PDB file of C-alpha atoms in Angstrom:
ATOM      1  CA  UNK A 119      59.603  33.272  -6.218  1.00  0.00           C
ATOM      2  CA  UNK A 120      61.035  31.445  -9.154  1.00  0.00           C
ATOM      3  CA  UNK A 121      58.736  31.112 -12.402  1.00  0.00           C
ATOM      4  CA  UNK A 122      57.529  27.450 -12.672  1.00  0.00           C
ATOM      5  CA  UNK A 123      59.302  26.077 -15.444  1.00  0.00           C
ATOM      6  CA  UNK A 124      57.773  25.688 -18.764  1.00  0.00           C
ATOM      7  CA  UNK A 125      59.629  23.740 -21.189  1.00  0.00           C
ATOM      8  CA  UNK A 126      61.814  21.566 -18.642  1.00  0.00           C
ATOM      9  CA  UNK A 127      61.838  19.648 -15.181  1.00  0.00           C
ATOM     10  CA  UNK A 128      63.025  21.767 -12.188  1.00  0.00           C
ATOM     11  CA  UNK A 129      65.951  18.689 -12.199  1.00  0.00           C
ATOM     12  CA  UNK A 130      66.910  19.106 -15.944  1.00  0.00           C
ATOM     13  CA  UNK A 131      70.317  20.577 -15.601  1.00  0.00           C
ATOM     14  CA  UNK A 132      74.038  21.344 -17.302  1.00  0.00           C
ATOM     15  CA  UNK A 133      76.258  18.301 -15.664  1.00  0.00           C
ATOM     16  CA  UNK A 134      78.864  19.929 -17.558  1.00  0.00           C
ATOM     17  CA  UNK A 135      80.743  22.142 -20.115  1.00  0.00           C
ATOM     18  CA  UNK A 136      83.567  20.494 -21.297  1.00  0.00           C
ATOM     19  CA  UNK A 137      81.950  18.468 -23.220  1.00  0.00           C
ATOM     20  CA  UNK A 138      78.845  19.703 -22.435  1.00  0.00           C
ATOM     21  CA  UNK A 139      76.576  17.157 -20.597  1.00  0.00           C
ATOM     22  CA  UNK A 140      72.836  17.451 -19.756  1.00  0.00           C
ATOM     23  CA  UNK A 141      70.805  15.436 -16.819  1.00  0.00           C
ATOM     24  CA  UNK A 142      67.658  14.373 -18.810  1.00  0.00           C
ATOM     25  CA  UNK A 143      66.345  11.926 -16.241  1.00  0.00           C
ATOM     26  CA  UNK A 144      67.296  10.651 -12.810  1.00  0.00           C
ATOM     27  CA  UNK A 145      67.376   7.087 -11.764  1.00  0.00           C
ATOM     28  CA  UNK A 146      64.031   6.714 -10.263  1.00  0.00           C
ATOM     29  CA  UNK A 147      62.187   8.034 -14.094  1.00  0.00           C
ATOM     30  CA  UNK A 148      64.428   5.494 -15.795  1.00  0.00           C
ATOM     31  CA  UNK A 149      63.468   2.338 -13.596  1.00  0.00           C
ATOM     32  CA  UNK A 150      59.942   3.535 -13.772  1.00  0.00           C
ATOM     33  CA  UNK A 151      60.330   3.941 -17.542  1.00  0.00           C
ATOM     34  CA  UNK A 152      62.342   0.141 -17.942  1.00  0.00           C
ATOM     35  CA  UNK A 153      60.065  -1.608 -15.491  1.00  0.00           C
ATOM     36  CA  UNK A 154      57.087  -0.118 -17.923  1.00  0.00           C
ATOM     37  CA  UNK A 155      58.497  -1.640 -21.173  1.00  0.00           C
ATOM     38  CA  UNK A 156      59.253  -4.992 -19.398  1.00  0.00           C
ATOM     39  CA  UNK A 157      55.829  -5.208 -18.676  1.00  0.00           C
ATOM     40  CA  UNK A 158      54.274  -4.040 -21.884  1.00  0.00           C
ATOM     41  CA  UNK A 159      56.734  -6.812 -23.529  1.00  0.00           C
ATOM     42  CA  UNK A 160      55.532  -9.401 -21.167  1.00  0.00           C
ATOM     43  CA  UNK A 161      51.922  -8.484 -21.796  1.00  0.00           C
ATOM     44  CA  UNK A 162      52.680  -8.652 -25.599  1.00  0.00           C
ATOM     45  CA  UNK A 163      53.644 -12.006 -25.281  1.00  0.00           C
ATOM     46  CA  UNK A 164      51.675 -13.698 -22.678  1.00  0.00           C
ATOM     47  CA  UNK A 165      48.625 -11.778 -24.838  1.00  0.00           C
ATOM     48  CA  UNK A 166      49.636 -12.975 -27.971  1.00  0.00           C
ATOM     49  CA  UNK A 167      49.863 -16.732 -26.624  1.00  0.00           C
ATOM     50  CA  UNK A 168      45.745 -16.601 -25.402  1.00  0.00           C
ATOM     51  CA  UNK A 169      44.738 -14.567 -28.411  1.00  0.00           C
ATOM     52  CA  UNK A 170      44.962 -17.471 -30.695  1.00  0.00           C
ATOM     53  CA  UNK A 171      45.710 -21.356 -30.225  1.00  0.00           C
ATOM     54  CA  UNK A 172      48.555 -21.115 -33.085  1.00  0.00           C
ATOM     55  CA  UNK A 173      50.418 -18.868 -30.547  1.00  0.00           C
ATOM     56  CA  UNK A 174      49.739 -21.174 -27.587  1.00  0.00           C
ATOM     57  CA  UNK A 175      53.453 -22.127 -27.942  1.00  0.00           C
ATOM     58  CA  UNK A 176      54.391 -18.424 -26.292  1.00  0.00           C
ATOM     59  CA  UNK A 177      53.228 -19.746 -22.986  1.00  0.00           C
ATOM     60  CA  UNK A 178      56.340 -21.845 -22.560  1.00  0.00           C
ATOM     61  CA  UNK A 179      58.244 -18.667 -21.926  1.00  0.00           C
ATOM     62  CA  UNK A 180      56.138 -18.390 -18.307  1.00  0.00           C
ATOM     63  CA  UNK A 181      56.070 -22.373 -17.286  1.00  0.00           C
ATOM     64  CA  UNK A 182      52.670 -22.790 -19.083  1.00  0.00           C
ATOM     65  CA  UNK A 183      49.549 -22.087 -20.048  1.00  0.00           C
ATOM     66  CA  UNK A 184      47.980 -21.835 -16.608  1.00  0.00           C
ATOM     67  CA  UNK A 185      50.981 -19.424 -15.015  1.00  0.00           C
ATOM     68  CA  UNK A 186      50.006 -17.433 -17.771  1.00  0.00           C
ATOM     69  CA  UNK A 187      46.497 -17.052 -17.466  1.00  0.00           C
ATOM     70  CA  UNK A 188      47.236 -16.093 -13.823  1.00  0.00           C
ATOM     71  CA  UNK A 189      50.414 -13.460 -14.902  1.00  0.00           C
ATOM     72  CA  UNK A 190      48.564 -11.709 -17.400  1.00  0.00           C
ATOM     73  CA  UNK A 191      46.181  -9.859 -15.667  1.00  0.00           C
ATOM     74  CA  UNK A 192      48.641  -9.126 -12.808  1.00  0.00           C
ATOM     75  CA  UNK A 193      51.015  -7.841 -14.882  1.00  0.00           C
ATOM     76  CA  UNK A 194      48.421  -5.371 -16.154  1.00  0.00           C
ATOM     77  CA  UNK A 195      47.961  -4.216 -13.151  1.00  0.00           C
ATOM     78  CA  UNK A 196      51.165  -2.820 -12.433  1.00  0.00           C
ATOM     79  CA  UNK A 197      51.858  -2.210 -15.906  1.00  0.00           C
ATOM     80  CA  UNK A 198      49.060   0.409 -15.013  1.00  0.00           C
ATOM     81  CA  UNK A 199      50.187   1.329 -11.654  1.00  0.00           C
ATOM     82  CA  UNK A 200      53.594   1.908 -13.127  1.00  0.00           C
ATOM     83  CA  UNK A 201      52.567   3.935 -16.181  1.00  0.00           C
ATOM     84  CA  UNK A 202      50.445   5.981 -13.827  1.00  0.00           C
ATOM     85  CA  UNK A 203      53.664   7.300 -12.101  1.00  0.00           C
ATOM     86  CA  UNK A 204      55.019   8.140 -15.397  1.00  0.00           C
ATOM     87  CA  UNK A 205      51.816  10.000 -16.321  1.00  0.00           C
ATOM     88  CA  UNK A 206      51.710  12.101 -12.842  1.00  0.00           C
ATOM     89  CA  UNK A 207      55.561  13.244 -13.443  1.00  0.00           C
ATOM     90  CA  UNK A 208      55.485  13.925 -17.164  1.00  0.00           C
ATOM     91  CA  UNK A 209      51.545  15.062 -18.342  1.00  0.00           C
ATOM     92  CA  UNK A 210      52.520  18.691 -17.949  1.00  0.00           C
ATOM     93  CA  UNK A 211      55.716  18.665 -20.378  1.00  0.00           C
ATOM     94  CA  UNK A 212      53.433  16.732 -22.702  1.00  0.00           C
ATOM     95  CA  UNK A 213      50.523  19.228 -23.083  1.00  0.00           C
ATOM     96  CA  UNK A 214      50.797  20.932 -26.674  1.00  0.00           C
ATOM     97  CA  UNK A 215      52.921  23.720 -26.898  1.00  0.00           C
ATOM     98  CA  UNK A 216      52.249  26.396 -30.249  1.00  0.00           C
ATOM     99  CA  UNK A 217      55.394  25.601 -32.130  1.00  0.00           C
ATOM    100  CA  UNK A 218      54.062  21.743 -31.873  1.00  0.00           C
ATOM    101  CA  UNK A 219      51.765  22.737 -35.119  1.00  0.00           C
ATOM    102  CA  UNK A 220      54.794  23.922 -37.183  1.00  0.00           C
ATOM    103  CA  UNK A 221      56.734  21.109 -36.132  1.00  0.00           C
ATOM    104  CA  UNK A 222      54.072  18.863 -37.640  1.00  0.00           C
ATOM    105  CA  UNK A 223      53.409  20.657 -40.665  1.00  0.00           C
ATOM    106  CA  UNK A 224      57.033  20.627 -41.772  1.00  0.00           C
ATOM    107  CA  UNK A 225      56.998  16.505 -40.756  1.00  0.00           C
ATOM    108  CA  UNK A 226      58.796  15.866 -44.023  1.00  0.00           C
ATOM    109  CA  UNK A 227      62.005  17.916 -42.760  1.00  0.00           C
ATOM    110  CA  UNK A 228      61.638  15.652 -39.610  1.00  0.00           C
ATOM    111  CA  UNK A 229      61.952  12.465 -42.058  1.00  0.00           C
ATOM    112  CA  UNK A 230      64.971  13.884 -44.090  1.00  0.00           C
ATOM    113  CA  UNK A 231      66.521  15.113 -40.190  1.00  0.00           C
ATOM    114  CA  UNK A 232      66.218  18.848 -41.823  1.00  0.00           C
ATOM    115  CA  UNK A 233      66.449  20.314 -38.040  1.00  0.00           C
ATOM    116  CA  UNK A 234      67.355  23.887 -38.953  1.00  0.00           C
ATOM    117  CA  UNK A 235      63.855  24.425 -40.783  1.00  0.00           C
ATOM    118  CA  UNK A 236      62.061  23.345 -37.614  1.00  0.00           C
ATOM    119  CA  UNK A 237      61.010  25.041 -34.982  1.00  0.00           C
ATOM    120  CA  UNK A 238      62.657  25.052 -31.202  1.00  0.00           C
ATOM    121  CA  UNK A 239      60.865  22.800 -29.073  1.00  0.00           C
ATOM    122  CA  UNK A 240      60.853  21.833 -25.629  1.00  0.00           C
ATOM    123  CA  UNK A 241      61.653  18.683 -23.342  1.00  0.00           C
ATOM    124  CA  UNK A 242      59.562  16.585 -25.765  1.00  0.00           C
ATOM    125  CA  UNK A 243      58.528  17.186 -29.426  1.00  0.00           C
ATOM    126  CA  UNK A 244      55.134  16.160 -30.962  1.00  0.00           C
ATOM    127  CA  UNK A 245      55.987  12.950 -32.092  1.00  0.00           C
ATOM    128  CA  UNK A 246      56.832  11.951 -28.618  1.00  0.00           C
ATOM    129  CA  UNK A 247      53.810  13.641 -27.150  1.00  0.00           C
ATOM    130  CA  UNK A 248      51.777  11.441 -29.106  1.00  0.00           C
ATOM    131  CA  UNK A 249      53.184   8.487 -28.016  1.00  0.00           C
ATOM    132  CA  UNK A 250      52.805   9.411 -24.321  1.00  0.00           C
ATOM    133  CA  UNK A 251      49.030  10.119 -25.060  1.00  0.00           C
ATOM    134  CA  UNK A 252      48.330   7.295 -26.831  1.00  0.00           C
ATOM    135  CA  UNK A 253      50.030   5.350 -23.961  1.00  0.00           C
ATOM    136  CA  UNK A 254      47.683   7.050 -22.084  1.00  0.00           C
ATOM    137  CA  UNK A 255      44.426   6.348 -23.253  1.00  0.00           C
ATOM    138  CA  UNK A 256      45.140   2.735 -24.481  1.00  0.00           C
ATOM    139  CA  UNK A 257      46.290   1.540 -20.673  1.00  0.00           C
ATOM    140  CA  UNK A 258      43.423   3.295 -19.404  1.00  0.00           C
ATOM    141  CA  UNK A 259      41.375   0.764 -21.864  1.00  0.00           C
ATOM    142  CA  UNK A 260      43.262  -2.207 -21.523  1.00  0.00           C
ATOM    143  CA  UNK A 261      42.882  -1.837 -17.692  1.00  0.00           C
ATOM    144  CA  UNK A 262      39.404  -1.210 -17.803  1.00  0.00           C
ATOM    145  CA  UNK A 263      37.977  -3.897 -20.125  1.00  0.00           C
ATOM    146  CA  UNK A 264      40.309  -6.019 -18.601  1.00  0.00           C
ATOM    147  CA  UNK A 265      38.850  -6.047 -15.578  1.00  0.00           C
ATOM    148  CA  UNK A 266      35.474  -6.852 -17.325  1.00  0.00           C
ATOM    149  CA  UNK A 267      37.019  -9.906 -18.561  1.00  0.00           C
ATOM    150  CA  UNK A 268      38.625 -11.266 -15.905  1.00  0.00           C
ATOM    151  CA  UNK A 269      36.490 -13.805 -14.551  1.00  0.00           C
ATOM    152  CA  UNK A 270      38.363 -14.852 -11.218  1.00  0.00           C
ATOM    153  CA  UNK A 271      37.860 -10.964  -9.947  1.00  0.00           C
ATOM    154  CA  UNK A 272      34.531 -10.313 -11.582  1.00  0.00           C
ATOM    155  CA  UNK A 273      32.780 -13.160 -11.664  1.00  0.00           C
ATOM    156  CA  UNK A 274      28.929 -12.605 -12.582  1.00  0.00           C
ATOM    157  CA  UNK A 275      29.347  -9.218 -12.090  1.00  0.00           C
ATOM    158  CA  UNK A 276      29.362  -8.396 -15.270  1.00  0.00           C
ATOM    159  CA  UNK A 277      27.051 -10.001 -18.534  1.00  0.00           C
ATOM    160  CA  UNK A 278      28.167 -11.686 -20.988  1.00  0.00           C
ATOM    161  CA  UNK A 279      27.398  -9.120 -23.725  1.00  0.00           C
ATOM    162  CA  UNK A 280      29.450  -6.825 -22.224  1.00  0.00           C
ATOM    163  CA  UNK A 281      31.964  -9.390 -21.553  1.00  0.00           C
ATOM    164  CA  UNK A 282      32.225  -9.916 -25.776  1.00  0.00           C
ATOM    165  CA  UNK A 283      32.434  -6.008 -26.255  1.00  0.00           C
ATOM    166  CA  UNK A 284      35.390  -5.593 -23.486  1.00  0.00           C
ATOM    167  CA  UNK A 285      36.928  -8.303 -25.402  1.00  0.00           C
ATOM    168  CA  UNK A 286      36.614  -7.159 -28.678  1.00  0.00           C
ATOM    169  CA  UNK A 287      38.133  -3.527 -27.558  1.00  0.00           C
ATOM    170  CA  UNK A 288      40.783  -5.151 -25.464  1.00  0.00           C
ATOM    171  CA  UNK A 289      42.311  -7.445 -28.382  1.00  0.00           C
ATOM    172  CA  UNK A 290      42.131  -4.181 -30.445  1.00  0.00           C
ATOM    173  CA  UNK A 291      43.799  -1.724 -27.699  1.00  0.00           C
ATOM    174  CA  UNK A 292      46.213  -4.710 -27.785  1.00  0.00           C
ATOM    175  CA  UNK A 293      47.233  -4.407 -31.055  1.00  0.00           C
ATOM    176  CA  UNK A 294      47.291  -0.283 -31.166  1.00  0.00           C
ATOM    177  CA  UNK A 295      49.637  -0.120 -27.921  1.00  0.00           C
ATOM    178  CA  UNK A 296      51.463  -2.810 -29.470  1.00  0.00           C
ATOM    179  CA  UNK A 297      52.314  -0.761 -32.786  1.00  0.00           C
ATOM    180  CA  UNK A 298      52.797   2.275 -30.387  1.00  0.00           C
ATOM    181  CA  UNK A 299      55.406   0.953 -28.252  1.00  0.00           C
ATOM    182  CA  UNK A 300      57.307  -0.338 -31.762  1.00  0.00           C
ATOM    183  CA  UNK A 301      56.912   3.469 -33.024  1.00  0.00           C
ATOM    184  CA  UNK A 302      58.378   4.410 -29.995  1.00  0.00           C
ATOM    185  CA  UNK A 303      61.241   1.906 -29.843  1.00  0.00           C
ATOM    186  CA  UNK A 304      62.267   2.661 -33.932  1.00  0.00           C
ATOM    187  CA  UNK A 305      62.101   6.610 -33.124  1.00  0.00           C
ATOM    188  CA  UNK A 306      64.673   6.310 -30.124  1.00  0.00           C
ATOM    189  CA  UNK A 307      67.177   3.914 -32.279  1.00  0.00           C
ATOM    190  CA  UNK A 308      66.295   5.884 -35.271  1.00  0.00           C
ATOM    191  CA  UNK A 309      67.372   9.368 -33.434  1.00  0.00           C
ATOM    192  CA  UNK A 310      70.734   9.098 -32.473  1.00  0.00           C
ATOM    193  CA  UNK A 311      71.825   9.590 -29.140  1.00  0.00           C
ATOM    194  CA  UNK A 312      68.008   9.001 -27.741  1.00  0.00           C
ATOM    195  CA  UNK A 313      68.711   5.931 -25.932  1.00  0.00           C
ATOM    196  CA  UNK A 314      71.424   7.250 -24.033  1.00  0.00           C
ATOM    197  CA  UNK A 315      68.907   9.276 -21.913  1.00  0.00           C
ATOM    198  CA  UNK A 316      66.975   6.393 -20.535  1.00  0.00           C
ATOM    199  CA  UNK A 317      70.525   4.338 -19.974  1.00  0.00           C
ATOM    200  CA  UNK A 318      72.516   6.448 -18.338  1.00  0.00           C
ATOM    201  CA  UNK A 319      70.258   9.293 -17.606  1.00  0.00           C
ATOM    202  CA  UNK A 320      71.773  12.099 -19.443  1.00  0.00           C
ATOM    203  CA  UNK A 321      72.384  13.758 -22.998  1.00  0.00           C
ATOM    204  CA  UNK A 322      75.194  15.372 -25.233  1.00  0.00           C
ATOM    205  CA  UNK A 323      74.741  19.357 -25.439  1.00  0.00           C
ATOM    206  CA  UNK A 324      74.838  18.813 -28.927  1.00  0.00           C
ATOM    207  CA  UNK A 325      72.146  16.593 -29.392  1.00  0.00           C
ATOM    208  CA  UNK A 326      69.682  18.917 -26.706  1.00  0.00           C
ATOM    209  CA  UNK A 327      70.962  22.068 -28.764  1.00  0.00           C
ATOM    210  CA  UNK A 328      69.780  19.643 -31.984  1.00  0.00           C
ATOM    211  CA  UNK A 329      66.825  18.252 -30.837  1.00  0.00           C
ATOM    212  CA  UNK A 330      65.394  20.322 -27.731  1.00  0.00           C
ATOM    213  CA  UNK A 331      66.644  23.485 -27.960  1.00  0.00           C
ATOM    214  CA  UNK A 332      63.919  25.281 -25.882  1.00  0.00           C
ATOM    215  CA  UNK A 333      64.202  22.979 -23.149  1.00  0.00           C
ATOM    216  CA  UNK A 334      68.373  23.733 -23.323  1.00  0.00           C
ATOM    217  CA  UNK A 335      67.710  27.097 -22.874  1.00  0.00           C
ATOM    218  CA  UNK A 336      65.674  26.980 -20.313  1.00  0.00           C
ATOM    219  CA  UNK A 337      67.793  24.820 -17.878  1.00  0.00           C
ATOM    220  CA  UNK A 338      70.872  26.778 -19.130  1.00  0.00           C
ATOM    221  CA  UNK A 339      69.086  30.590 -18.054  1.00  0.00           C
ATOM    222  CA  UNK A 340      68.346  29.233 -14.511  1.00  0.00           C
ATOM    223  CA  UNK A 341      70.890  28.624 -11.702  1.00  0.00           C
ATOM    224  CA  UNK A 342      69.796  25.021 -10.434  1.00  0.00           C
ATOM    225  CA  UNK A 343      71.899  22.189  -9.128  1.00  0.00           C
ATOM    226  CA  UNK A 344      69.319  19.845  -7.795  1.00  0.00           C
ATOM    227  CA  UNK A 345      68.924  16.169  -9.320  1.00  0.00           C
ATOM    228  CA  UNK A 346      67.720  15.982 -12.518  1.00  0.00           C
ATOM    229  CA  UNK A 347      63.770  14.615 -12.573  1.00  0.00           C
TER     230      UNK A 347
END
């Protein structure tokens, strides 16, 4: 029996060696990643238009104020439903590996793109590991006191002391998921070659041998031509 990967996807594969091409993620990963940023940027604004009366203007972009009170909480729901299918496929490749402590102590040489004094990492580095967490934990809050606060679903259920609290935490989750999802965005347009992965599913050799070169080795030891994950 074949040892269960530890750095990559069973998918993760060479495409090919001249130029070297690697699969990164298949088609199903990137809609599911897409179809989680549309919503977070819908949320964002539809959010920011209720948070504050100077913003109201924001609601024009979904035919009003009232369409937007309705879309708001629906499109946290599947914002949830579709992170969660993220967070099934990709938690184990996110747990902390030991060379993630190096890699943060030498975060300067990540700044000044110093890759030969870091250490080799796997399918996703630290940086990125935080962001999936954070994800994590902030939809998880965002879903839950959003429930609390939406009235239509709710109703009486819940007081409204509790009510102010799950509003208080929401507006802040709001604003931390927010800054998140721009850390997230800068790092993949600030690392070169990033975005190709989640456009057309796959990376140079180069840049895995760069950036990833534990998960490179890993795919390139193993004999496995099934669809990247």
């Amino acid at each position: 029996m074949a040892p269960r990967p530890y750095y990559s996807e069973r998918g993760d594969r060479i495409d090919s060696t001249a130029p070297v091409t690697v699969s990164r993620y298949r088609g199903f990963t990137r809609a599911n990643h897409w179809l989680t940023a549309l919503c977070l940027i819908v949320l964002a604004l539809s959010g920011l238009a209720l948070f504050d009366p100077s913003l109201y203007f924001l609601t024009g972009l979904f035919g009003g104020g009232q369409t937007t009170r309705w879309l708001h909480p629906i499109v946290g729901v599947v914002l949830f439903l579709s992170f969660m299918l993220l967070f099934v496929k990709l938690w184990r490749l996110n747990m902390p590996k030991p060379e993630d402590t190096t890699w943060v102590t030498r975060i300067g040489d990540v700044v000044k793109g110093n890759e030969d004094a870091l250490p080799e990492l796997g399918k996703y580095n630290p940086g990125q590991k935080f962001v999936f967490w954070a994800m994590t934990g902030l939809i998880v809050l965002l879903i839950v006191t959003g429930v609390l606060i939406w009235q239509q679903v709710v109703g009486h259920l819940v007081s409204v002391p509790v009510r102010r609290v799950a509003v208080l935490l929401h507006a802040i989750s709001a604003v931390l998921i927010l800054l998140v999802f721009i850390l997230h965005v800068y790092a993949a347009v600030w690392t070169r070659g990033t975005l190709r992965a989640m456009t057309r599913g796959t990376v140079t050799g180069g840049w895995a041998w760069r950036h990833h070169r534990k998960w490179l080795r890993e795919i390139a030891s193993r004999d496995n031509k099934g669809p990247a994950e």
